Short mmCIF file of N, CA and C in Angstrom, two decimals:
data_model
loop_
_atom_site.label_atom_id
_atom_site.label_comp_id
_atom_site.label_asym_id
_atom_site.label_seq_id
_atom_site.Cartn_x
_atom_site.Cartn_y
_atom_site.Cartn_z
N MET A 1 -106.61 1.79 -43.91
CA MET A 1 -108.22 1.87 -43.88
C MET A 1 -108.82 2.30 -42.83
N ALA A 2 -108.44 1.23 -41.91
CA ALA A 2 -108.87 1.30 -40.51
C ALA A 2 -108.58 2.05 -39.94
N ASN A 3 -107.27 2.95 -39.68
CA ASN A 3 -107.03 4.17 -39.04
C ASN A 3 -107.92 5.16 -39.75
N ASP A 4 -107.57 5.85 -40.82
CA ASP A 4 -109.00 6.34 -41.23
C ASP A 4 -110.57 5.78 -40.53
N GLU A 5 -110.32 5.08 -40.49
CA GLU A 5 -112.28 4.45 -40.10
C GLU A 5 -112.35 5.09 -38.68
N VAL A 6 -111.69 5.06 -38.01
CA VAL A 6 -110.15 5.26 -36.63
C VAL A 6 -110.45 6.58 -36.44
N LEU A 7 -109.61 7.57 -36.95
CA LEU A 7 -109.96 9.50 -36.96
C LEU A 7 -110.77 9.72 -37.60
N ALA A 8 -111.60 9.31 -38.04
CA ALA A 8 -112.70 10.06 -38.90
C ALA A 8 -114.44 8.78 -37.80
N ARG A 9 -114.22 8.06 -36.31
CA ARG A 9 -115.09 8.33 -35.59
C ARG A 9 -114.40 8.78 -34.40
N GLN A 10 -113.47 8.79 -34.19
CA GLN A 10 -112.49 10.73 -33.42
C GLN A 10 -112.74 11.56 -34.20
N LEU A 11 -112.47 12.12 -34.65
CA LEU A 11 -113.29 13.17 -35.30
C LEU A 11 -115.06 14.10 -34.86
N GLN A 12 -115.49 12.64 -35.70
CA GLN A 12 -117.04 13.01 -35.22
C GLN A 12 -117.30 13.24 -33.57
N LYS A 13 -117.26 12.36 -32.84
CA LYS A 13 -116.68 12.63 -31.13
C LYS A 13 -116.81 13.40 -31.47
N GLN A 14 -115.53 14.11 -31.29
CA GLN A 14 -115.07 15.36 -30.91
C GLN A 14 -116.19 16.32 -32.14
N LEU A 15 -116.66 16.75 -33.25
CA LEU A 15 -117.35 17.85 -33.77
C LEU A 15 -119.09 17.55 -32.80
N ASP A 16 -119.69 15.62 -32.22
CA ASP A 16 -120.41 15.31 -31.54
C ASP A 16 -120.19 16.08 -30.31
N ALA A 17 -119.45 16.10 -29.32
CA ALA A 17 -119.10 16.58 -28.63
C ALA A 17 -119.15 18.27 -29.02
N GLU A 18 -118.39 18.75 -29.13
CA GLU A 18 -118.53 19.84 -29.52
C GLU A 18 -119.28 21.22 -30.09
N HIS A 19 -120.64 19.58 -30.80
CA HIS A 19 -122.18 20.34 -30.82
C HIS A 19 -122.37 20.64 -30.41
N ALA A 20 -123.14 19.48 -29.51
CA ALA A 20 -123.21 20.23 -27.61
C ALA A 20 -123.60 21.02 -26.98
N GLY A 21 -121.63 20.60 -26.72
CA GLY A 21 -121.69 22.19 -25.80
C GLY A 21 -121.96 23.61 -26.47
N ILE A 22 -122.27 23.49 -28.42
CA ILE A 22 -122.87 24.98 -27.88
C ILE A 22 -124.63 24.96 -27.82
N SER A 23 -125.08 23.64 -28.21
CA SER A 23 -125.96 23.20 -28.66
C SER A 23 -127.05 24.26 -26.83
N GLN A 24 -125.54 23.65 -26.08
CA GLN A 24 -125.91 23.80 -24.94
C GLN A 24 -125.94 25.03 -24.33
N GLY A 25 -124.28 25.78 -24.56
CA GLY A 25 -124.62 26.87 -24.74
C GLY A 25 -125.67 27.77 -24.79
N LYS A 26 -125.40 27.37 -26.66
CA LYS A 26 -127.34 28.34 -26.96
C LYS A 26 -128.44 28.16 -26.19
N GLY A 27 -128.56 27.02 -25.26
CA GLY A 27 -129.97 27.22 -24.81
C GLY A 27 -129.50 28.20 -23.50
N ARG A 28 -128.47 28.35 -22.62
CA ARG A 28 -128.44 29.16 -21.02
C ARG A 28 -128.44 30.63 -22.18
N LEU A 29 -127.57 31.05 -23.52
CA LEU A 29 -127.57 32.03 -23.42
C LEU A 29 -128.98 32.19 -24.44
N GLU A 30 -130.52 32.10 -24.96
CA GLU A 30 -131.83 31.62 -25.19
C GLU A 30 -132.69 32.33 -22.95
N GLU A 31 -132.35 30.60 -22.89
CA GLU A 31 -132.97 30.61 -21.40
C GLU A 31 -132.21 31.85 -20.50
N SER A 32 -130.99 33.51 -20.60
CA SER A 32 -130.41 34.37 -20.56
C SER A 32 -131.41 35.54 -21.20
N ASP A 33 -131.74 35.97 -21.74
CA ASP A 33 -132.49 36.04 -22.42
C ASP A 33 -133.59 36.07 -21.96
N ARG A 34 -134.59 34.94 -22.01
CA ARG A 34 -136.01 35.31 -21.84
C ARG A 34 -135.46 35.60 -20.06
N ASP A 35 -135.10 35.65 -19.01
CA ASP A 35 -134.72 35.95 -17.96
C ASP A 35 -134.69 37.98 -17.77
N TYR A 36 -133.38 38.00 -18.46
CA TYR A 36 -133.22 39.55 -18.66
C TYR A 36 -135.00 40.16 -19.17
N ALA A 37 -135.74 39.95 -20.71
CA ALA A 37 -136.98 40.40 -20.65
C ALA A 37 -137.88 40.53 -19.86
N ARG A 38 -137.66 38.57 -19.43
CA ARG A 38 -139.41 38.94 -18.74
C ARG A 38 -138.60 39.66 -16.88
N ARG A 39 -137.76 40.74 -16.53
CA ARG A 39 -136.53 41.53 -15.56
C ARG A 39 -136.95 42.73 -16.21
N VAL A 40 -136.66 42.74 -17.98
CA VAL A 40 -137.14 44.40 -18.11
C VAL A 40 -138.52 44.82 -17.76
N GLN A 41 -139.45 43.69 -18.75
CA GLN A 41 -140.39 44.24 -17.65
C GLN A 41 -141.38 43.88 -17.28
N GLU A 42 -140.37 43.74 -16.01
CA GLU A 42 -141.64 44.00 -14.67
C GLU A 42 -141.08 44.56 -14.11
N GLU A 43 -139.87 45.50 -14.68
CA GLU A 43 -139.22 47.29 -14.03
C GLU A 43 -140.45 48.01 -15.06
N VAL A 44 -140.41 47.53 -15.91
CA VAL A 44 -141.34 48.89 -16.59
C VAL A 44 -142.92 48.70 -15.68
N ASN A 45 -143.65 47.32 -16.01
CA ASN A 45 -144.94 47.17 -14.87
C ASN A 45 -144.83 48.14 -13.39
N LEU A 46 -143.92 47.77 -12.95
CA LEU A 46 -143.45 48.62 -10.99
C LEU A 46 -143.19 50.74 -11.61
N GLU A 47 -142.61 50.04 -12.60
CA GLU A 47 -142.50 51.85 -13.05
C GLU A 47 -143.78 52.47 -13.65
N ALA A 48 -144.25 51.81 -14.71
CA ALA A 48 -146.08 52.07 -14.98
C ALA A 48 -146.58 52.37 -13.48
N ALA A 49 -146.99 50.90 -12.71
CA ALA A 49 -147.45 51.64 -11.59
C ALA A 49 -147.09 52.59 -10.70
N PHE A 50 -146.28 52.81 -9.70
CA PHE A 50 -145.01 54.09 -9.61
C PHE A 50 -145.65 55.65 -10.60
N ASP A 51 -146.45 55.28 -11.54
CA ASP A 51 -146.57 57.26 -12.26
C ASP A 51 -147.92 56.72 -11.41
N ALA A 52 -148.05 56.04 -11.87
CA ALA A 52 -150.43 54.96 -11.94
C ALA A 52 -150.51 55.96 -10.54
N ALA A 53 -150.00 55.28 -9.22
CA ALA A 53 -149.75 55.72 -7.91
C ALA A 53 -149.63 57.48 -7.70
N THR A 54 -148.14 57.39 -8.69
CA THR A 54 -148.27 59.25 -8.15
C THR A 54 -149.42 59.71 -8.94
N ALA A 55 -149.83 59.50 -9.16
CA ALA A 55 -150.37 60.71 -10.15
C ALA A 55 -151.90 60.37 -9.47
N VAL A 56 -152.28 59.08 -9.01
CA VAL A 56 -154.00 59.11 -8.11
C VAL A 56 -153.60 59.80 -6.90
N VAL A 57 -152.44 60.32 -6.45
CA VAL A 57 -151.83 61.24 -5.17
C VAL A 57 -151.89 62.75 -4.79
N ASN A 58 -150.89 62.63 -6.74
CA ASN A 58 -150.96 63.79 -6.92
C ASN A 58 -152.76 64.94 -6.94
N ALA A 59 -153.09 64.12 -7.97
CA ALA A 59 -154.96 64.50 -8.25
C ALA A 59 -154.98 64.97 -7.20
N LYS A 60 -155.19 64.03 -5.41
CA LYS A 60 -156.26 64.14 -4.79
C LYS A 60 -155.59 65.16 -3.58
N GLU A 61 -154.71 64.93 -4.16
CA GLU A 61 -153.48 66.54 -3.39
C GLU A 61 -153.45 68.12 -4.27
N GLY A 62 -153.82 68.08 -5.30
CA GLY A 62 -153.99 69.16 -6.30
C GLY A 62 -153.45 69.41 -7.02
N ILE A 63 -152.01 68.93 -6.86
CA ILE A 63 -150.52 69.32 -7.09
C ILE A 63 -150.52 68.19 -9.04
N ASN A 64 -150.19 69.19 -9.81
CA ASN A 64 -149.69 69.27 -10.42
C ASN A 64 -148.21 68.72 -11.32
N LEU A 65 -148.12 68.29 -11.25
CA LEU A 65 -145.58 67.43 -10.33
C LEU A 65 -146.43 66.56 -11.61
N PRO A 66 -145.20 65.42 -12.49
CA PRO A 66 -143.58 66.12 -12.86
C PRO A 66 -144.42 67.82 -13.33
N TYR A 67 -145.51 67.97 -14.34
CA TYR A 67 -145.34 67.72 -15.09
C TYR A 67 -145.90 69.88 -15.50
N ALA A 68 -146.02 69.84 -14.49
CA ALA A 68 -146.24 72.07 -13.79
C ALA A 68 -144.86 72.84 -14.91
N PRO A 69 -144.34 73.46 -15.44
CA PRO A 69 -142.97 74.08 -14.88
C PRO A 69 -143.08 75.06 -14.07
N ASN A 70 -141.32 75.00 -13.79
CA ASN A 70 -141.75 76.05 -12.28
C ASN A 70 -141.82 77.04 -12.83
N PRO A 71 -142.42 78.22 -11.85
CA PRO A 71 -142.68 79.19 -12.59
C PRO A 71 -141.40 80.65 -12.67
N PRO A 72 -140.53 81.24 -14.22
CA PRO A 72 -139.55 81.20 -13.96
C PRO A 72 -139.40 82.38 -13.08
N PRO A 73 -138.25 82.81 -12.32
CA PRO A 73 -137.74 83.64 -11.84
C PRO A 73 -137.74 84.78 -11.71
N GLN A 74 -137.78 85.24 -10.79
CA GLN A 74 -138.33 87.20 -10.54
C GLN A 74 -137.11 87.93 -9.98
N PRO A 75 -136.88 89.32 -10.49
CA PRO A 75 -135.96 90.06 -9.99
C PRO A 75 -135.74 90.10 -7.96
N LEU A 76 -135.21 90.59 -7.85
CA LEU A 76 -135.61 90.31 -5.89
C LEU A 76 -136.16 91.92 -5.84
N ARG A 77 -135.49 92.79 -6.83
CA ARG A 77 -136.13 94.18 -6.24
C ARG A 77 -137.90 94.16 -7.02
N LYS A 78 -138.33 93.30 -7.56
CA LYS A 78 -139.88 92.59 -7.83
C LYS A 78 -140.17 92.18 -5.82
N LEU A 79 -139.77 90.89 -6.01
CA LEU A 79 -140.01 90.92 -4.91
C LEU A 79 -140.25 91.46 -3.72
N CYS A 80 -139.01 92.02 -3.50
CA CYS A 80 -139.48 92.89 -2.22
C CYS A 80 -141.09 94.43 -2.37
N GLN A 81 -141.08 94.43 -3.80
CA GLN A 81 -142.53 94.57 -4.38
C GLN A 81 -143.54 94.61 -3.52
N THR A 82 -144.05 93.41 -3.83
CA THR A 82 -145.07 92.57 -3.44
C THR A 82 -145.44 91.85 -2.77
N GLN A 83 -143.97 91.49 -1.42
CA GLN A 83 -144.22 90.65 -0.22
C GLN A 83 -143.75 91.39 0.79
N PRO A 84 -145.22 91.55 1.70
CA PRO A 84 -144.03 92.70 3.12
C PRO A 84 -143.31 92.09 3.33
N VAL A 85 -142.77 93.07 4.19
CA VAL A 85 -141.09 92.58 5.24
C VAL A 85 -140.80 93.35 5.95
N GLY A 86 -140.91 92.24 7.55
CA GLY A 86 -141.19 92.81 8.67
C GLY A 86 -142.12 91.82 9.32
N PRO A 87 -142.69 92.62 10.77
CA PRO A 87 -143.64 91.52 10.95
C PRO A 87 -145.56 91.84 10.60
N ALA A 88 -145.76 90.71 10.46
CA ALA A 88 -147.39 91.06 10.14
C ALA A 88 -148.07 92.47 10.54
N PRO A 89 -149.13 92.76 9.60
CA PRO A 89 -149.67 94.18 11.08
C PRO A 89 -151.05 93.61 12.37
N VAL A 90 -151.13 93.78 12.95
CA VAL A 90 -152.02 94.02 14.02
C VAL A 90 -153.41 93.74 13.58
N LYS A 91 -154.90 93.31 13.92
CA LYS A 91 -155.97 93.90 12.97
C LYS A 91 -156.37 93.85 14.60
N LYS A 92 -156.37 95.77 14.43
CA LYS A 92 -157.46 96.10 15.92
C LYS A 92 -159.28 95.56 15.89
#
């Protein structure tokens, strides 16, 4: 009987120690998750602030980026016909 009680106390101590370790590990994971969520939110806020600042600068400079698509490429023959070649004419 005495051996059973001693064994039961030892097992209870082991279980308590394991539970304390698990609880501590769980607390560290929860803290780590909160830190990660905070860092992700800070990054999202920083990106939003950057996008807003970029939009203000683009509006001041009259740039419609990044949403304006690039013009379609033109064939070389058409470019040669529409743009002057050689030196600019001298006005008299």
